[in-house]
Short mmCIF file of C-alpha atoms in Angstrom, two decimals:
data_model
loop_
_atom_site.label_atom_id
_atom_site.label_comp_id
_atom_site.label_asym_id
_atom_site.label_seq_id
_atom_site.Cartn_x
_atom_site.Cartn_y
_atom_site.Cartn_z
CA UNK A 751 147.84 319.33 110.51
CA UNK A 752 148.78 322.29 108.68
CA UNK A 753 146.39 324.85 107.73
CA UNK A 754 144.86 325.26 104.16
CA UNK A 755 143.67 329.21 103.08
CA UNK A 756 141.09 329.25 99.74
CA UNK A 757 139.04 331.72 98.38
CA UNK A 758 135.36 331.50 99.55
CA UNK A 759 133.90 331.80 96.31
CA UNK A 760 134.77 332.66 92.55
CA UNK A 761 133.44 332.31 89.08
CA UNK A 762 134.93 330.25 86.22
CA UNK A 763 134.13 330.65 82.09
CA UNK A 764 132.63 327.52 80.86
CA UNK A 765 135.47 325.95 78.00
CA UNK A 766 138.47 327.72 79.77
CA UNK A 767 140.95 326.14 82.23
CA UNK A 768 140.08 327.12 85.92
CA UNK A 769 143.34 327.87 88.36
CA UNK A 770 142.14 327.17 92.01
CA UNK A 771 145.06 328.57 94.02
CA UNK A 772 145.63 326.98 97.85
CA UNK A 773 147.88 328.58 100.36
CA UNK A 774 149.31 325.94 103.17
CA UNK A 775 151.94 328.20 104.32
CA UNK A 776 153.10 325.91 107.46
CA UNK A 777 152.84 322.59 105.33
CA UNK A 778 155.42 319.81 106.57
CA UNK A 779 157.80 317.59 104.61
CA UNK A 780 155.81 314.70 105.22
CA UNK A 781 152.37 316.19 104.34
CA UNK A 782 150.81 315.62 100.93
CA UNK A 783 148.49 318.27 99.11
CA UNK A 784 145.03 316.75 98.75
CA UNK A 785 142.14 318.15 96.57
CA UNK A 786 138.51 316.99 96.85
CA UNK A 787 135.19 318.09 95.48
CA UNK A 788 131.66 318.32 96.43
CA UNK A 789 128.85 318.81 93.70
CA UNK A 790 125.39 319.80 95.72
CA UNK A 791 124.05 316.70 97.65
CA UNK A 792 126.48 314.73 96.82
CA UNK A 793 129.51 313.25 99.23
CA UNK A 794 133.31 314.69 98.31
CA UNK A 795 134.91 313.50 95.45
CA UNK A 796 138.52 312.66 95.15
CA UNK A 797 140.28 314.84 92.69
CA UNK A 798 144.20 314.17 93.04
CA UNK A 799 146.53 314.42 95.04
CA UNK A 800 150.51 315.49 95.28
CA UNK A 801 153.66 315.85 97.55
CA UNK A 802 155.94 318.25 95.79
CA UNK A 803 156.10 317.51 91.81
CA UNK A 804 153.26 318.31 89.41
CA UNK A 805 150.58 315.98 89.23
CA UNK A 806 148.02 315.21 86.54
CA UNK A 807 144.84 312.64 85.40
CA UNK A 808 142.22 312.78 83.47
CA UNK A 809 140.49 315.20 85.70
CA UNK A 810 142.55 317.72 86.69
CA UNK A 811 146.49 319.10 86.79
CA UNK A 812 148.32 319.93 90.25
CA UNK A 813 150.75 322.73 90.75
CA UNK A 814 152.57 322.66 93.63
CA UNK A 815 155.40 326.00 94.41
CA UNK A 816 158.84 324.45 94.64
CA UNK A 817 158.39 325.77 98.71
CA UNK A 818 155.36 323.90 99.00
CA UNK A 819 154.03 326.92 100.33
CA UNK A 820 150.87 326.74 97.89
CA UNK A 821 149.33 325.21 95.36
CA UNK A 822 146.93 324.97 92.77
CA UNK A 823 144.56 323.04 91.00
CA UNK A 824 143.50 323.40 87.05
CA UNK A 825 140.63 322.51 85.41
CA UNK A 826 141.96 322.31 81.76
CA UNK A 827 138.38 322.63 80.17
CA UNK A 828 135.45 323.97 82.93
CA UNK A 829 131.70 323.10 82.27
CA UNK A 830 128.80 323.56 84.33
CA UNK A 831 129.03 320.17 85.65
CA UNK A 832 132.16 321.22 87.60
CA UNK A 833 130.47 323.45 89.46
CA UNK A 834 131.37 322.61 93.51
CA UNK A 835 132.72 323.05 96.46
CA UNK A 836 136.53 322.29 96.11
CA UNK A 837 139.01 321.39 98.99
CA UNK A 838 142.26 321.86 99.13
CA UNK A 839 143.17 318.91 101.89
CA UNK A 840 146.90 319.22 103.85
CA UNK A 841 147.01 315.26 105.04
CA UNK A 842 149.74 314.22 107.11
CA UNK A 843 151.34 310.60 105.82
CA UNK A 844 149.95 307.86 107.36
CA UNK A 845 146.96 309.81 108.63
CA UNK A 846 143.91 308.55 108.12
CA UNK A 847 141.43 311.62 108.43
CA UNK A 848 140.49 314.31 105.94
CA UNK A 849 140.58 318.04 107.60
CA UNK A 850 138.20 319.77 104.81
CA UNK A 851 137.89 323.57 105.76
CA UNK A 852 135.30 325.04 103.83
CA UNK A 853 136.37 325.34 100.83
CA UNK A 854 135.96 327.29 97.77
CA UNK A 855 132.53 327.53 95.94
CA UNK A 856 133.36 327.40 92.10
CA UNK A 857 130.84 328.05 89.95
CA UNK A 858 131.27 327.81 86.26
CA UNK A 859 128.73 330.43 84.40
CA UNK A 860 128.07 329.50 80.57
CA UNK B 65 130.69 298.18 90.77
CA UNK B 66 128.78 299.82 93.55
CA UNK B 67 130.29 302.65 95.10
CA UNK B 68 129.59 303.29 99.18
CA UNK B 69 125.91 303.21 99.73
CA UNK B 70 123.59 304.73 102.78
CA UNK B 71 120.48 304.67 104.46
CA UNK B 72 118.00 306.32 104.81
CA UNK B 73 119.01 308.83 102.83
CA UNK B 74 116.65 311.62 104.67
CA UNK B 75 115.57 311.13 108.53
CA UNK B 76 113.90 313.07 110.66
CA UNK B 77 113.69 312.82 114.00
CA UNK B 78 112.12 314.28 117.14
CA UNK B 79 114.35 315.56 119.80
CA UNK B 80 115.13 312.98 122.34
CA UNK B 81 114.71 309.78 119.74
CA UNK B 82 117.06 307.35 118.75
CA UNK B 83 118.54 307.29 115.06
CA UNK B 84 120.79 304.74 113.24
CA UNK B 85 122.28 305.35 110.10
CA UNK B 86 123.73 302.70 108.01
CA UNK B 87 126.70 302.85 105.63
CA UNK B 88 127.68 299.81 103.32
CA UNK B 89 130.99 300.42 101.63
CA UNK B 90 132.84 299.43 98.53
CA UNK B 91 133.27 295.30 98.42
CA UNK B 92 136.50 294.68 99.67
CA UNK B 93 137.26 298.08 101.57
CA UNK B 94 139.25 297.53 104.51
CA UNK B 95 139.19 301.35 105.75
CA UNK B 96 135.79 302.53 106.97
CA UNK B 97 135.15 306.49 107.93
CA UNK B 98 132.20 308.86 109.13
CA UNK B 99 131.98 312.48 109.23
CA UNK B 100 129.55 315.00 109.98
CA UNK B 101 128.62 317.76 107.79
CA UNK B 102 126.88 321.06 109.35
CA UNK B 103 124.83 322.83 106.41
CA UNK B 104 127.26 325.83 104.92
CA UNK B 105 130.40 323.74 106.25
CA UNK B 106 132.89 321.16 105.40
CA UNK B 107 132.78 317.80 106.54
CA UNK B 108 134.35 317.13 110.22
CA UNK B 109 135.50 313.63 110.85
CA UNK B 110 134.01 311.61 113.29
CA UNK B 111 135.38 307.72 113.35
CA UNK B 112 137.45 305.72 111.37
CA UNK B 113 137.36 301.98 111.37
CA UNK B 114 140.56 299.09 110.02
CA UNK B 115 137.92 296.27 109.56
CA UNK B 116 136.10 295.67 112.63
CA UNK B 117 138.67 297.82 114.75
CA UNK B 118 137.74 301.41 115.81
CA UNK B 119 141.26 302.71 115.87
CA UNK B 120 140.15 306.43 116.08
CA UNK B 121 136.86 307.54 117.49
CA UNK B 122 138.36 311.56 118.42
CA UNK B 123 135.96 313.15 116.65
CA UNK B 124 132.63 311.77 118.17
CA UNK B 125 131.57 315.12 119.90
CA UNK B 126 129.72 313.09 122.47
CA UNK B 127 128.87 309.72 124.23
CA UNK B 128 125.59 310.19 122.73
CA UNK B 129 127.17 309.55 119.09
CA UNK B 130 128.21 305.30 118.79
CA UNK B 131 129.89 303.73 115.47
CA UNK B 132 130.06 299.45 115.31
CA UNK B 133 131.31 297.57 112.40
CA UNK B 134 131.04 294.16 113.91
CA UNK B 135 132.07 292.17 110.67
CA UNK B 136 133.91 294.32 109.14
CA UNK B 137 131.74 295.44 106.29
CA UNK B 138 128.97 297.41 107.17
CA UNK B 139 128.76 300.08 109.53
CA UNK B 140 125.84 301.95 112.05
CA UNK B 141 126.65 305.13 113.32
CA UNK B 142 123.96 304.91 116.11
CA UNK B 143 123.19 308.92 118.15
CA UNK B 144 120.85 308.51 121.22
CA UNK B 145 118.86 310.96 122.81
CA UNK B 146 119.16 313.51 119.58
CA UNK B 147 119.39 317.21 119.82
CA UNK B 148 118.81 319.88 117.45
CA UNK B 149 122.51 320.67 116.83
CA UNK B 150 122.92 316.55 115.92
CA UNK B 151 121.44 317.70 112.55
CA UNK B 152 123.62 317.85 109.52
CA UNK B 153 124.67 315.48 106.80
CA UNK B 154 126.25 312.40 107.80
CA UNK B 155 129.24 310.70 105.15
CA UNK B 156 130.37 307.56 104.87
CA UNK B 157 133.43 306.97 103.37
CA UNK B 158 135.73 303.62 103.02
CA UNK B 159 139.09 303.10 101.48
CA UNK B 160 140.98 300.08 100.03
CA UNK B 161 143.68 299.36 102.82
CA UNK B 162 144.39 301.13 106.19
CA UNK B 163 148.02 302.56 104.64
CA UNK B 164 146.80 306.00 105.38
CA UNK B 165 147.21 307.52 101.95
CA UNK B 166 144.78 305.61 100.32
CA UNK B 167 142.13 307.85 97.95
CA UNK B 168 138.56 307.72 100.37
CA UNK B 169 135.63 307.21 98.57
CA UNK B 170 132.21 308.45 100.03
CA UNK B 171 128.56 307.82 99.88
CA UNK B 172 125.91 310.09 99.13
CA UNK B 173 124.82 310.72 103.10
CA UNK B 174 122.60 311.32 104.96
CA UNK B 175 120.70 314.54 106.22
CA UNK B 176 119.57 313.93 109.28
CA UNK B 177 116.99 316.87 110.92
CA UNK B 178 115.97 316.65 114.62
CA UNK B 179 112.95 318.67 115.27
#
């Protein structure tokens, strides 16, 4: 599976958008961009998820580079209950496991 | 309705004892998964289950660690004989269908400690 590259840590304003970048460099065609998070004692969350056009819910928005070669994932409006561990998840199709890495502590500061 | 439930929650255990931990997933879900979770890291998978069929057991880093679904719904993850570097968090996770893509949905764990 190819390999996902995140910042260890980093800080986000309460109220503004957070931009979670995601570098998967060797990512194949057939490999979808998977993001995940993981408040403190709790199990991962599914965020979204994407192939190669922009994605969005009602949770989050998904950029993916027209190379594929990153990515990254917005919080439109941060508050302190987003603060968690976020994956960025490279997951072959048809593959049943999750590869998680260890992510990218996000912490949203009032 | 209820999302993927598991028990105990907390265990400890001395080294050398027995432990099962049970995971009952989503109603329905076809697609049944464990992983591991060391403290400071991301979870590792361990097992994956298409009802009652272990398709993929890879990531079990031992013969001490043993995963059963026997009708297809709920699931033991059973690790004899436990050493210190067994503890961690242990997720359960199940899916919908066994398509691959499906979004996995996991319970709360549980932290296991061997003393």
């Amino acid at each position: 599976d190819a390999k996902t590259t995140q910042p260890t840590s980093m800080d986000c304003a309460e109220g503004r958008a957070a931009n979670l970048p995601c570098n998967h460099s060797t990512i194949s065609g057939n490999e979808y961009v998977y993001w995940y998070r993981q408040i403190h004692s709790q199990g991962p969350q599914y965020i979204i998820h994407g192939l190669k056009n922009n994605e969005t819910n009602e949770m989050a928005s998904l950029i993916i580079t027209e190379d594929r070669k990153s990515s990254t994932l917005i919080l439109p409006h941060a508050t302190l209950r987003d603060t968690a561990v976020y994956y960025c998840i490279v997951r072959p199709y048809g593959n049943n496991r999750l590869a998680f890495g260890k992510g990218n502590q996000v912490v949203v500061i009032p | 309705g209820a999302g993927v439930s598991q028990s105990p929650r907390y265990k400890v255990a001395k080294r050398g004892q027995d432990v099962a931990l049970r995971c009952d997933p989503i109603s329905g879900h076809v697609s049944l998964f464990w992983y591991q979770q060391a403290l400071g890291q991301g979870p590792e998978f361990l097992t994956y289950f298409q009802n009652e069929a272990q398709l993929d057991k890879s990531g079990l880093p031992s013969d001490r660690f043993f995963a059963e679904r026997p009708e297809g719904s709920v699931s033991t993850l059973k690790i004899q004989r436990t050493q210190q570097e067994d503890s961690a968090v242990y997720l359960c996770a199940s899916s919908a269908a066994g398509t691959g893509q499906e979004t996995q949905y996991f319970g709360p764990g549980t932290r296991l400690l061997v003393l």
